[in-house]
Amino acid sequence: MPNKVIIIGGVAGGASTAARLRRLSEKDEIILLERGDYISYANCGLPYYIGGTIDEREKLFVMTPEKFKAWLNIDVRTKNEALAIDREKKEVEVKNHLTGKTYRESYDFLVLSPGAEPLRPPLPGIDSEGIFSLRTVNDTDRIYNYMQRGCPKKAIVVGAGYIGLEMAENLHHRGLEVIVVELAPQVLPPLDADMAALVQQYLRAIGIQMRLGNGVKEFHKAEGSALKVELADGEMLSADLVILSIGVKPEVKLAAEAGLEVGRGIIVTDKMQTVDPAIYALGDAVEVKNLVTGKPAVIPLAGPANKQGRIVANNIAGREDLYNGTQGTSVLKIFDMTVATTGVNERILKDAGVDFHNIIIHPNSHAGYYPGATPLSLKMLFSPEGKILGAQAVGYSGVEKRIDVLATALRSRLTVADLQELELTYAPPFSSAKDPVNMAGFVASNMLNGDYQTIDAASLINNPSFNHQILDVRETEEAELGKIPGAINIPLGELRSRLGELKRTGGIVTYCSVGLRSYLAYRILKLNGFEQVFNLNGGYRIFSALNNEISNKGDDHTMNSNNQNIGTASVSPDSAIKLDLCGLQCPGPIMQVFRRINEMPEGAVLDVCATDPGFASDIASWCQRTGNTLLNRGHDGKGFTAQIRKGHDQVLNPVEQGPAAWQHKAGAFTDEHGRHGAKNDPHGYEE
Ligand code: FAD
């Protein structure tokens, strides 16, 4: 017998359910209720329309009600809001906002996909003009039109989650000066602090200011610029536009009022059925099972909502289908950087009382000898039995591909040992013969075999009484650019002949830039009878990023202190010597600059482009220390740029660069030479 099915919510989950159900049954009567003006639109694309990357508003609309009717025979009712559910009579009370009339509609099955609403804490002044949340097309129109009308210059984004950072990028593209305020001490909650530190380092280098570990206390109306935003620590920021992106809350009101079971979201079975067998629920509104911990979780993502829609439809059509849980696979583009994660992070594992190990590696995105390779940082969390629990990656290319492979491995319950065997695509422009995913498997397996032990950067930073010897095996010039306080520098090539300089009692922590040379040193020490040896997880790259963030408490005022002596002048590009270091990992770029400057006559100018954000933070202090002049630095859309004149002298041909020392300009520099100083190594990744 045909069913009458009412679906509440006409975007990701609701529209998917409706479309799948129609594909399974021609006879069912399907009514899609949507209180807003549009159905099935691309909410994930909204920030990019505001930023101008999506140039036409129409492109946001994946499906129109007319097409839904014509193609799928679905009765779409926009501007129709479900007000209440009468479970006994199996009826929904609906308000038609076009006519103002309320009516009742009966159902055999009811599907709830009402989504989640942006949080708006009751802060004084939060309803002032110029403060927006972003969820719907209407929100987008409001922000877009406000920007067209008022030409805002300064924006504050409150909340550094995925939507907040996407908005920060898009507002920056529109020429606004952006400050991100975040209550947590780091950006992007799915990341661990060490990986988030890499993102923060990059954002600062791009020119996005942050106030981390600091919340908004009050919004004040101001003269001239629209708003003053008072932070918890008393700092007063001015803004013409504020975006609130501090998280979302499942829309559970209808369900709760109808007596359905509700926790943090609507509670459903693995068939996505509520306690009432005639009512299904899905998407951002429901509590799901965290695939890794098995615990209830709220994970608002488009992929799960769409897939659940298919499962709900299958079950209504009588084909039993189960949802096994959400693992939280997600990806973010932030300027040129990609951040992707799957599974859980350290915080969730600790909260759940799960034992785990973690490794951080920094392979190149593809073979270092092929032009355009860029650094990629990959962290993997796994159980003592080798079960993959989560992965996080940060880089510039090939990031999401590695996380997608690891997401598949996690869902398929592969172990870290299995990762070693995965046969993944390889040719130099795409990967290395040992793909970063294989590398993660090798390193994790070494750890589980007892061949390898690490120590996390946080344990060094947060433990002032740390008393192991710290051995820096980088070249002396590298160590001079910055090292861990108290470390002894013995370059790897000299280690075998200088073992006598090391104490045999107590532990030794080895480190280099990214962890490879220090792993070789680790093995030398172990095979020479040193017992307690640890490799610094993620190398100096992670240590320096995290240490910088922790010691400065995410405060841009202290972070930028080394910017003060940067000139805002440039010399004509024609007379400067070009050095393209895109793809080279730190400290490679600084080492190359050092070598090239040595060969140059006094007063000559070097134009450098590098993709590693470490270069952006290191170059100013390097110039200061070595007596060279940093004429300017910036970001040209491809990489971080710096113009350096050899020696201390007056600035030649000063040209104003604009108010911000760091500016993001669309693609002026290419890496066609693809020069990179990386050397191949027997493990398939390069330092
Ligand atoms: P929604 O898609 O939000 O749909 C719910 C609909 O129900 C709404 O249109 C609402 O108006 C309607 N509704 C609510 N109550 C009623 C009622 N009583 N009567 C009638 N209608 C009602 N996820 C990703 O995975 N990747 C991304 O890149 C990404 N980017 C995003 C960017 C933005 C700006 C936003 C807002 C979200 C983004 N998401 C992203 C999250 C993703 O869009 C959601 O996870 C997904 O849309 C959830 O689907 P849903 O059906 O549960 O809810």
XYZ file of C-alpha atoms and ligand atoms in Angstrom:
740
model
C 0.000 0.000 0.000
C 1.369 3.466 -0.837
C 2.442 5.583 2.115
C 1.920 9.241 2.786
C 5.259 10.609 3.947
C 5.854 14.084 5.336
C 9.430 15.316 5.481
C 10.270 18.335 7.633
C 13.322 20.211 6.351
C 14.095 20.581 2.662
C 17.881 20.807 2.459
C 20.594 18.145 2.860
C 18.904 15.312 4.767
C 15.294 16.082 3.882
C 15.825 16.485 0.143
C 17.965 13.320 -0.007
C 15.277 11.317 1.762
C 12.582 12.604 -0.584
C 14.548 11.907 -3.753
C 15.584 8.386 -2.711
C 12.070 7.515 -1.569
C 10.634 8.527 -4.902
C 13.216 6.413 -6.696
C 12.003 3.445 -4.646
C 8.284 4.079 -4.882
C 6.223 5.789 -7.583
C 3.051 5.570 -5.529
C 3.981 7.124 -2.184
C 2.671 10.615 -1.549
C 5.667 12.702 -0.497
C 5.323 16.179 1.004
C 8.439 18.226 1.725
C 7.886 21.036 4.232
C 10.474 23.803 4.339
C 9.951 26.909 6.430
C 12.532 28.880 4.438
C 12.345 30.144 0.859
C 14.560 27.526 -0.745
C 15.145 23.790 -0.789
C 18.214 21.718 -1.537
C 20.610 24.632 -1.757
C 24.359 24.497 -1.322
C 24.759 25.698 2.266
C 28.398 24.604 2.142
C 28.906 27.098 -0.686
C 27.442 30.123 1.109
C 30.764 31.527 2.438
C 32.212 31.393 -1.101
C 29.347 33.409 -2.534
C 29.945 36.055 0.124
C 33.655 36.036 -0.735
C 32.994 36.278 -4.480
C 34.507 32.914 -5.510
C 31.008 31.747 -6.444
C 30.038 34.645 -8.628
C 26.357 33.973 -9.267
C 23.762 33.534 -6.551
C 21.810 31.136 -8.800
C 24.643 28.629 -8.616
C 23.785 28.021 -4.955
C 20.524 26.367 -5.871
C 21.040 22.704 -6.568
C 17.309 22.001 -7.037
C 14.212 24.119 -7.299
C 10.740 23.153 -6.009
C 9.546 23.153 -9.634
C 12.224 20.711 -10.721
C 11.545 18.539 -7.673
C 7.905 18.387 -8.714
C 8.621 17.763 -12.394
C 11.379 15.197 -11.967
C 10.338 13.476 -8.757
C 6.671 14.313 -8.276
C 7.320 15.656 -4.801
C 4.951 18.182 -3.281
C 7.390 20.845 -2.099
C 5.966 23.508 0.211
C 8.428 26.266 0.937
C 7.508 28.893 3.540
C 5.553 26.145 5.281
C 6.680 25.568 8.835
C 5.814 22.512 10.905
C 4.601 23.848 14.265
C 3.667 20.678 16.121
C 3.362 16.928 15.776
C 0.289 15.075 16.955
C 1.626 11.552 17.273
C -1.679 10.050 18.311
C -3.532 11.295 15.250
C -0.405 11.067 13.091
C -0.797 14.675 11.998
C 1.478 17.652 11.637
C 0.295 21.197 12.276
C 1.727 23.466 9.598
C 1.822 27.230 9.205
C 1.831 28.571 5.661
C 3.786 31.804 5.963
C 2.600 32.937 2.507
C -1.078 32.914 3.473
C -0.684 33.184 7.252
C -3.000 30.162 7.586
C -2.408 27.092 9.741
C -3.493 23.632 8.599
C -3.047 19.977 9.571
C -1.596 17.272 7.374
C -1.756 13.563 8.137
C 1.082 11.114 7.630
C 1.894 7.418 7.652
C 5.563 8.214 8.141
C 7.127 11.436 9.316
C 10.772 12.351 8.724
C 12.501 15.050 10.775
C 15.490 16.730 9.168
C 15.275 20.227 10.680
C 19.044 20.684 11.004
C 20.862 22.690 13.635
C 20.723 26.376 14.441
C 23.695 28.662 15.034
C 24.355 29.408 18.697
C 23.649 32.969 19.774
C 24.636 33.379 23.414
C 22.716 36.074 25.325
C 25.577 38.575 25.267
C 24.771 42.254 25.768
C 24.419 43.955 22.384
C 24.262 40.726 20.361
C 21.206 41.933 18.440
C 22.948 45.081 17.200
C 23.047 45.833 13.491
C 26.073 44.369 11.761
C 26.161 41.087 13.738
C 25.292 38.026 11.668
C 25.135 34.235 11.815
C 25.388 32.189 8.651
C 23.122 29.244 8.030
C 20.698 29.962 5.213
C 20.499 31.746 1.874
C 18.584 34.514 3.620
C 21.443 34.953 6.117
C 23.802 35.073 3.149
C 21.737 37.726 1.413
C 21.685 39.808 4.583
C 25.477 39.668 4.946
C 26.060 40.237 1.233
C 23.720 43.221 1.029
C 25.108 44.733 4.228
C 28.577 44.533 2.722
C 27.441 46.080 -0.561
C 25.719 48.935 1.292
C 28.194 49.719 4.013
C 31.577 48.767 2.479
C 32.822 47.441 5.834
C 36.553 47.506 6.379
C 36.993 45.541 9.577
C 35.407 42.235 10.477
C 35.468 40.113 13.564
C 34.701 36.433 13.255
C 33.699 34.953 16.584
C 34.520 31.242 16.603
C 37.371 29.504 14.806
C 35.598 26.371 13.631
C 35.255 25.406 9.980
C 32.589 27.968 9.072
C 34.370 30.714 11.041
C 37.649 30.186 9.222
C 35.923 29.890 5.845
C 34.264 33.222 6.566
C 37.579 34.723 7.686
C 39.121 33.766 4.348
C 36.188 35.006 2.308
C 35.943 38.331 4.105
C 39.695 38.746 3.656
C 39.201 38.120 -0.069
C 36.687 40.923 -0.078
C 39.391 43.200 1.308
C 38.346 43.305 4.956
C 40.792 43.262 7.810
C 39.782 40.202 9.819
C 40.295 39.263 13.456
C 39.208 35.828 14.652
C 38.183 35.593 18.309
C 38.034 32.123 19.832
C 37.336 31.031 23.383
C 39.396 27.848 23.095
C 43.181 28.226 23.090
C 43.337 26.934 19.498
C 41.515 27.039 16.165
C 39.577 24.098 14.707
C 38.436 21.856 17.583
C 38.764 18.564 15.616
C 42.540 19.139 15.516
C 44.947 18.535 18.365
C 46.822 21.590 19.623
C 50.076 20.602 17.886
C 48.417 20.385 14.458
C 46.293 23.474 15.097
C 49.514 25.368 15.872
C 50.579 24.847 12.241
C 47.303 26.352 11.042
C 47.605 29.284 13.444
C 51.169 29.946 12.304
C 49.928 30.029 8.711
C 46.916 32.245 9.433
C 49.085 34.809 11.197
C 51.518 34.792 8.300
C 48.638 35.403 5.876
C 47.484 38.385 7.911
C 44.548 36.954 9.842
C 44.833 38.134 13.410
C 43.584 35.914 16.191
C 42.593 36.284 19.797
C 42.636 32.748 21.145
C 41.566 31.723 24.620
C 39.487 34.868 24.713
C 35.731 35.301 24.395
C 33.415 38.175 23.594
C 32.007 39.864 26.696
C 29.842 42.528 25.134
C 29.019 44.236 21.831
C 28.823 48.046 21.999
C 27.415 50.398 19.409
C 30.159 52.802 18.353
C 30.451 55.999 16.393
C 31.987 55.843 12.959
C 32.775 52.207 12.764
C 29.663 50.282 13.604
C 30.636 48.254 16.636
C 33.062 47.878 19.480
C 33.600 44.333 20.593
C 34.719 43.972 24.193
C 36.650 40.808 24.928
C 36.786 38.921 28.217
C 40.300 40.206 28.928
C 39.116 43.807 28.497
C 40.524 44.406 25.005
C 38.218 46.539 22.874
C 38.175 45.764 19.141
C 36.377 47.809 16.523
C 34.440 46.174 13.728
C 32.054 47.115 10.961
C 30.844 43.548 10.653
C 30.722 40.598 13.052
C 30.138 36.974 12.065
C 29.062 34.659 14.860
C 30.180 31.118 14.181
C 30.502 29.619 17.609
C 28.808 26.360 16.822
C 25.377 24.953 16.207
C 22.683 23.370 18.323
C 20.428 20.573 16.988
C 16.851 21.719 16.348
C 15.028 19.402 18.729
C 12.064 21.544 19.783
C 9.427 19.849 17.601
C 10.676 16.401 18.579
C 10.875 17.206 22.288
C 7.405 18.774 22.350
C 6.051 15.663 20.646
C 7.480 13.538 23.449
C 10.226 11.936 21.368
C 13.421 11.025 23.190
C 16.004 13.779 23.023
C 19.562 13.949 24.351
C 22.024 16.387 22.806
C 20.081 15.689 19.620
C 17.055 13.600 18.694
C 17.751 10.013 19.728
C 17.410 7.433 16.971
C 18.099 3.750 16.432
C 20.563 2.469 13.839
C 17.612 2.496 11.405
C 17.355 6.263 12.110
C 14.004 5.623 13.784
C 12.881 7.592 16.851
C 11.047 5.968 19.770
C 7.958 6.328 17.598
C 8.291 3.771 14.764
C 6.346 6.081 12.427
C 8.874 8.898 12.897
C 12.423 8.945 11.561
C 15.011 11.656 12.184
C 18.373 12.434 10.632
C 21.043 14.988 9.884
C 22.348 17.708 12.163
C 19.335 17.314 14.473
C 20.163 13.798 15.678
C 22.576 12.208 18.068
C 24.714 9.662 16.246
C 27.100 6.985 17.421
C 30.716 8.063 17.210
C 32.149 5.316 15.029
C 35.430 5.232 16.970
C 34.361 5.545 20.603
C 30.862 4.113 20.212
C 29.591 6.975 22.366
C 26.713 9.321 21.466
C 27.873 12.390 19.564
C 26.579 15.339 17.616
C 28.554 15.688 14.372
C 26.941 18.162 11.981
C 28.249 17.363 8.497
C 26.679 17.224 5.059
C 27.991 13.761 4.116
C 26.371 11.924 7.030
C 23.083 13.861 6.560
C 22.895 12.867 2.901
C 23.750 9.236 3.563
C 21.261 9.014 6.413
C 18.605 10.347 4.019
C 19.140 7.327 1.826
C 18.953 4.990 4.823
C 15.717 6.565 6.085
C 14.132 6.220 2.647
C 15.257 2.608 2.342
C 13.738 1.758 5.712
C 10.440 3.491 4.917
C 10.338 1.580 1.649
C 10.735 -1.651 3.584
C 14.418 -2.301 2.768
C 16.174 -2.610 6.098
C 19.253 -0.404 6.155
C 21.436 0.519 9.126
C 23.569 3.556 9.936
C 26.754 2.445 11.643
C 28.005 5.749 13.000
C 29.798 8.918 12.057
C 33.569 9.268 12.044
C 33.659 13.018 11.398
C 35.662 13.083 8.179
C 35.971 16.712 7.201
C 38.059 19.065 5.115
C 38.654 22.793 5.052
C 40.332 25.088 2.578
C 41.839 28.083 4.257
C 43.604 30.244 1.680
C 46.184 27.899 0.108
C 46.157 25.534 3.046
C 44.060 22.385 3.347
C 43.149 20.916 6.712
C 41.466 17.527 6.898
C 40.588 15.091 9.658
C 38.905 11.791 10.239
C 38.067 9.877 13.395
C 38.791 11.299 16.797
C 41.452 13.486 18.371
C 43.421 13.191 21.599
C 40.850 15.072 23.674
C 38.004 12.730 22.711
C 40.150 9.651 23.346
C 41.258 10.922 26.747
C 37.661 11.784 27.684
C 36.590 8.298 26.621
C 39.439 6.703 28.574
C 40.874 5.053 25.459
C 44.609 4.175 25.366
C 46.361 5.446 22.273
C 49.657 6.317 20.580
C 50.253 9.003 18.013
C 52.809 9.776 15.354
C 53.388 12.960 13.363
C 55.268 12.872 10.066
C 56.017 15.585 7.516
C 56.330 13.955 4.099
C 56.165 15.899 0.855
C 52.904 15.940 -1.088
C 54.741 14.237 -3.955
C 58.284 13.271 -4.891
C 60.600 16.048 -3.753
C 62.532 16.052 -7.031
C 59.428 16.803 -9.098
C 58.496 20.518 -9.171
C 55.822 21.821 -6.864
C 56.110 19.378 -3.959
C 54.810 20.952 -0.781
C 55.104 19.934 2.857
C 52.280 17.943 4.392
C 51.996 17.260 8.109
C 50.144 14.083 8.998
C 49.212 12.936 12.485
C 47.735 9.515 13.143
C 46.267 8.198 16.389
C 46.056 4.466 16.952
C 45.461 1.944 19.718
C 48.183 -0.230 21.262
C 46.730 -3.035 19.109
C 47.216 -0.965 15.958
C 43.581 0.043 15.349
C 43.379 3.386 13.536
C 41.491 5.869 15.726
C 41.950 9.156 13.921
C 44.080 11.183 11.550
C 44.684 14.866 10.939
C 46.566 16.452 8.073
C 47.626 19.993 7.258
C 49.327 21.080 4.050
C 48.947 22.575 0.610
C 48.237 19.702 -1.722
C 47.304 16.047 -1.480
C 46.001 16.529 2.068
C 42.416 15.371 1.600
C 43.538 12.430 -0.549
C 45.582 11.036 2.356
C 42.795 11.612 4.848
C 40.277 9.974 2.516
C 42.461 6.878 2.349
C 42.829 6.860 6.131
C 39.082 7.437 6.553
C 38.437 4.389 4.388
C 41.004 2.398 6.353
C 39.430 3.452 9.645
C 35.923 2.490 8.530
C 37.184 -0.806 7.126
C 38.899 -1.493 10.454
C 42.342 -1.787 8.910
C 45.293 -1.612 11.278
C 48.423 0.507 11.044
C 50.235 -2.630 9.848
C 47.772 -2.868 6.945
C 48.646 0.695 5.911
C 52.163 -0.456 5.071
C 50.778 -2.737 2.406
C 48.303 -0.392 0.735
C 49.186 -0.125 -2.915
C 48.368 3.468 -3.778
C 48.823 5.377 -7.010
C 52.317 6.655 -7.621
C 54.116 8.740 -10.195
C 56.408 11.655 -9.202
C 53.869 14.457 -9.829
C 51.369 12.779 -7.475
C 53.096 10.982 -4.632
C 56.190 9.086 -3.580
C 56.802 5.374 -4.044
C 56.065 5.161 -0.352
C 52.975 7.304 -0.039
C 52.542 9.387 3.144
C 49.851 6.887 4.184
C 52.344 4.008 3.828
C 54.878 6.096 5.755
C 52.405 6.598 8.588
C 51.958 2.810 8.638
C 55.734 2.212 8.763
C 56.361 4.671 11.574
C 53.391 3.475 13.642
C 54.369 -0.162 13.116
C 57.957 0.612 14.191
C 56.513 2.079 17.345
C 54.299 -0.924 18.052
C 57.205 -3.299 17.343
C 59.232 -1.540 20.017
C 61.792 -0.225 17.482
C 60.816 3.345 18.059
C 59.654 5.515 20.929
C 58.612 9.149 20.781
C 57.984 12.005 23.104
C 55.430 14.710 22.302
C 56.456 18.356 22.009
C 53.811 19.276 24.593
C 55.483 17.136 27.260
C 58.722 19.058 26.772
C 57.047 22.451 26.678
C 54.697 21.908 29.602
C 57.227 20.224 31.880
C 59.806 22.733 33.171
C 61.549 20.030 35.219
C 62.141 17.897 32.120
C 65.618 16.522 32.662
C 66.446 14.250 29.713
C 69.373 15.240 27.513
C 68.106 16.845 24.340
C 70.109 16.100 21.213
C 69.696 18.293 18.131
C 71.099 16.431 15.102
C 70.509 19.185 12.558
C 73.368 20.980 10.835
C 74.893 23.777 12.912
C 73.506 26.527 10.624
C 70.022 25.130 11.101
C 70.385 24.978 14.873
C 71.523 28.600 14.881
C 68.118 29.600 13.511
C 66.484 28.380 16.687
C 66.648 25.319 18.877
C 65.145 23.792 21.989
C 66.656 25.462 25.049
C 69.396 23.331 26.570
C 69.789 21.103 23.494
C 73.250 19.826 22.491
C 73.853 20.187 18.767
C 75.711 17.268 17.170
C 74.940 17.051 13.426
C 73.883 13.548 12.385
C 77.007 13.040 10.260
C 79.231 13.558 13.328
C 77.191 11.590 15.820
C 78.999 8.242 15.646
C 82.343 9.923 16.362
C 80.984 12.123 19.166
C 78.937 9.620 21.176
C 81.340 10.178 24.084
C 79.906 13.677 24.559
C 76.554 12.204 25.615
C 75.662 10.972 29.098
C 74.735 7.311 29.158
C 72.529 7.700 32.221
C 69.036 9.159 32.010
C 67.020 9.590 28.857
C 67.934 11.254 25.562
C 65.489 12.997 23.269
C 66.681 13.257 19.654
C 65.280 15.796 17.285
C 65.812 17.353 13.875
C 63.590 19.425 11.667
C 60.876 16.886 10.876
C 61.917 13.672 12.575
C 63.814 11.688 9.962
C 67.458 12.464 10.773
C 66.612 12.226 14.433
C 65.132 8.776 13.828
C 68.443 7.735 12.267
C 70.198 9.217 15.317
C 67.749 7.356 17.550
C 68.724 4.062 15.929
C 72.452 4.877 16.197
C 72.053 5.571 19.908
C 69.968 2.463 20.548
C 72.400 0.239 18.657
C 75.243 1.747 20.662
C 73.753 0.823 23.986
C 71.840 3.973 24.962
C 68.745 2.632 26.632
C 66.210 5.367 27.119
C 65.973 7.142 23.772
C 63.005 9.076 22.424
C 62.475 10.837 19.114
C 60.695 14.180 19.313
C 57.309 13.512 17.656
C 56.893 15.826 14.668
C 60.383 17.279 15.110
C 61.356 20.889 15.635
C 58.638 21.977 13.214
C 55.892 20.950 15.637
C 57.871 21.977 18.710
C 58.510 25.519 17.484
C 54.943 26.093 16.238
C 53.400 24.763 19.452
C 55.910 26.450 21.732
C 55.300 29.775 20.021
C 51.547 29.384 20.448
C 51.708 28.218 24.056
C 54.245 30.768 25.256
C 52.399 33.631 23.592
C 48.952 32.317 24.593
C 47.624 32.957 21.097
C 48.095 36.684 21.477
C 48.898 38.485 18.245
C 50.413 41.441 20.060
C 53.357 39.386 21.250
C 53.420 37.166 18.163
C 53.919 40.075 15.825
C 56.576 41.787 17.862
C 59.245 40.728 15.423
C 57.357 42.518 12.646
C 58.170 45.942 13.971
C 61.304 46.577 11.979
C 59.995 45.317 8.667
C 60.182 47.902 5.944
C 57.312 48.627 3.632
C 59.555 49.323 0.683
C 60.418 47.344 -2.394
C 62.840 47.586 -5.258
C 61.813 47.032 -8.819
C 61.370 43.301 -9.383
C 63.651 43.511 -12.440
C 66.701 44.482 -10.446
C 66.196 41.846 -7.744
C 67.623 38.338 -7.803
C 64.826 35.748 -7.775
C 64.806 32.740 -5.501
C 61.843 30.397 -5.770
C 61.755 28.081 -2.762
C 58.172 26.871 -3.093
C 57.910 23.308 -1.895
C 60.994 23.419 0.275
C 60.360 22.641 3.906
C 61.805 24.701 6.731
C 64.582 25.299 7.506
C 65.440 24.708 3.813
C 64.210 28.119 2.626
C 66.241 30.045 5.205
C 69.306 27.913 4.457
C 68.933 28.664 0.744
C 68.523 32.379 1.466
C 71.641 32.233 3.637
C 73.661 30.602 0.830
C 72.406 32.947 -1.886
C 72.948 36.095 0.215
C 76.528 34.982 0.882
C 77.178 34.948 -2.866
C 75.577 38.362 -3.478
C 77.345 41.738 -3.414
C 76.508 44.135 -0.554
C 73.327 46.097 -1.308
C 71.939 43.567 -3.817
C 68.322 42.537 -3.365
C 66.864 39.039 -3.208
C 63.206 38.307 -4.022
C 62.148 35.088 -2.303
C 58.983 33.034 -2.522
C 58.434 30.037 -0.208
C 55.376 27.983 0.711
C 56.356 26.914 4.210
C 54.769 29.256 6.767
C 57.785 28.679 8.988
C 59.693 30.798 6.482
C 57.270 33.646 7.024
C 57.862 33.641 10.752
C 61.622 32.998 10.600
C 62.781 35.440 7.955
C 62.387 38.622 10.008
C 64.405 37.344 12.948
C 66.979 35.816 10.597
C 67.489 39.188 8.876
C 67.828 40.898 12.231
C 70.339 38.361 13.478
C 72.447 38.320 10.323
C 72.505 42.054 9.695
C 70.446 42.054 6.496
C 67.472 44.260 5.699
C 63.984 42.869 5.207
C 62.487 45.379 2.780
C 59.021 43.810 2.802
C 57.217 40.529 3.050
C 53.802 39.325 2.010
C 51.813 36.573 0.367
C 51.153 36.567 -3.348
C 48.503 33.865 -3.517
C 51.081 31.192 -4.251
C 53.489 31.513 -1.372
C 55.082 33.771 1.209
C 57.273 36.421 -0.332
C 60.134 38.409 1.112
C 62.443 41.005 -0.369
C 65.802 41.133 1.387
C 68.674 43.526 0.765
C 72.113 42.321 1.718
C 73.474 44.341 4.609
C 72.127 47.144 6.771
C 71.538 50.204 4.703
C 68.923 52.719 3.789
C 65.957 51.491 1.870
C 66.286 51.993 -1.882
C 63.372 53.270 -3.996
C 60.793 53.069 -1.272
C 57.375 52.152 -2.582
C 54.388 52.128 -0.278
C 52.959 48.629 0.131
C 49.774 49.521 1.973
C 48.955 49.451 5.662
C 49.408 45.766 6.370
C 52.899 44.346 6.203
C 51.342 41.060 5.151
C 49.034 41.238 2.216
C 47.397 38.501 0.215
C 47.627 39.370 -3.467
C 46.316 37.210 -6.250
C 48.916 35.073 -8.052
C 51.917 37.163 -8.991
C 54.586 34.524 -8.383
C 54.780 31.097 -9.889
C 56.843 28.137 -8.910
C 57.494 27.070 -12.456
C 61.132 26.370 -11.688
C 59.883 24.139 -8.927
C 63.175 24.443 -7.130
C 63.315 22.593 -3.873
C 66.273 21.672 -1.774
C 64.792 18.424 -0.562
C 66.894 15.349 -0.918
C 65.544 11.866 -1.440
C 65.829 9.575 1.479
C 65.591 5.861 1.909
C 62.295 6.155 3.770
C 60.517 7.848 0.914
C 60.050 11.213 2.498
C 62.236 14.210 2.572
C 63.264 16.792 5.065
P 19.870 21.468 6.957
O 20.561 21.200 5.692
O 20.276 22.643 7.749
O 18.317 21.586 6.636
C 17.372 21.800 7.627
C 16.213 22.561 7.043
O 15.092 22.349 7.849
C 16.441 24.056 7.033
O 16.348 24.568 5.721
C 15.337 24.605 7.930
O 14.824 25.826 7.467
C 14.315 23.514 7.861
N 13.430 23.463 9.022
C 13.799 23.459 10.340
N 12.721 23.384 11.125
C 11.645 23.358 10.304
C 10.262 23.291 10.534
N 9.752 23.239 11.769
N 9.444 23.288 9.471
C 9.941 23.326 8.211
N 11.239 23.395 7.942
C 12.094 23.403 8.971
N 29.137 20.330 6.042
C 30.125 19.646 5.418
O 30.176 18.431 5.529
N 31.050 20.326 4.661
C 31.016 21.666 4.496
O 31.855 22.246 3.798
C 30.000 22.400 5.159
N 29.942 23.747 5.039
C 28.916 24.413 5.638
C 28.850 25.795 5.488
C 27.810 26.497 6.077
C 27.767 27.977 5.942
C 26.820 25.798 6.809
C 25.680 26.546 7.440
C 26.885 24.427 6.967
C 27.936 23.730 6.388
N 28.040 22.340 6.533
C 29.048 21.667 5.927
C 27.079 21.581 7.351
C 25.989 20.965 6.477
O 25.444 21.942 5.671
C 24.953 20.329 7.369
O 25.583 19.325 8.108
C 23.793 19.731 6.591
O 23.183 20.694 5.789
C 22.776 19.133 7.562
O 21.659 18.711 6.884
P 20.237 18.703 7.592
O 19.268 18.200 6.605
O 20.340 18.030 8.896
O 19.955 20.229 7.926
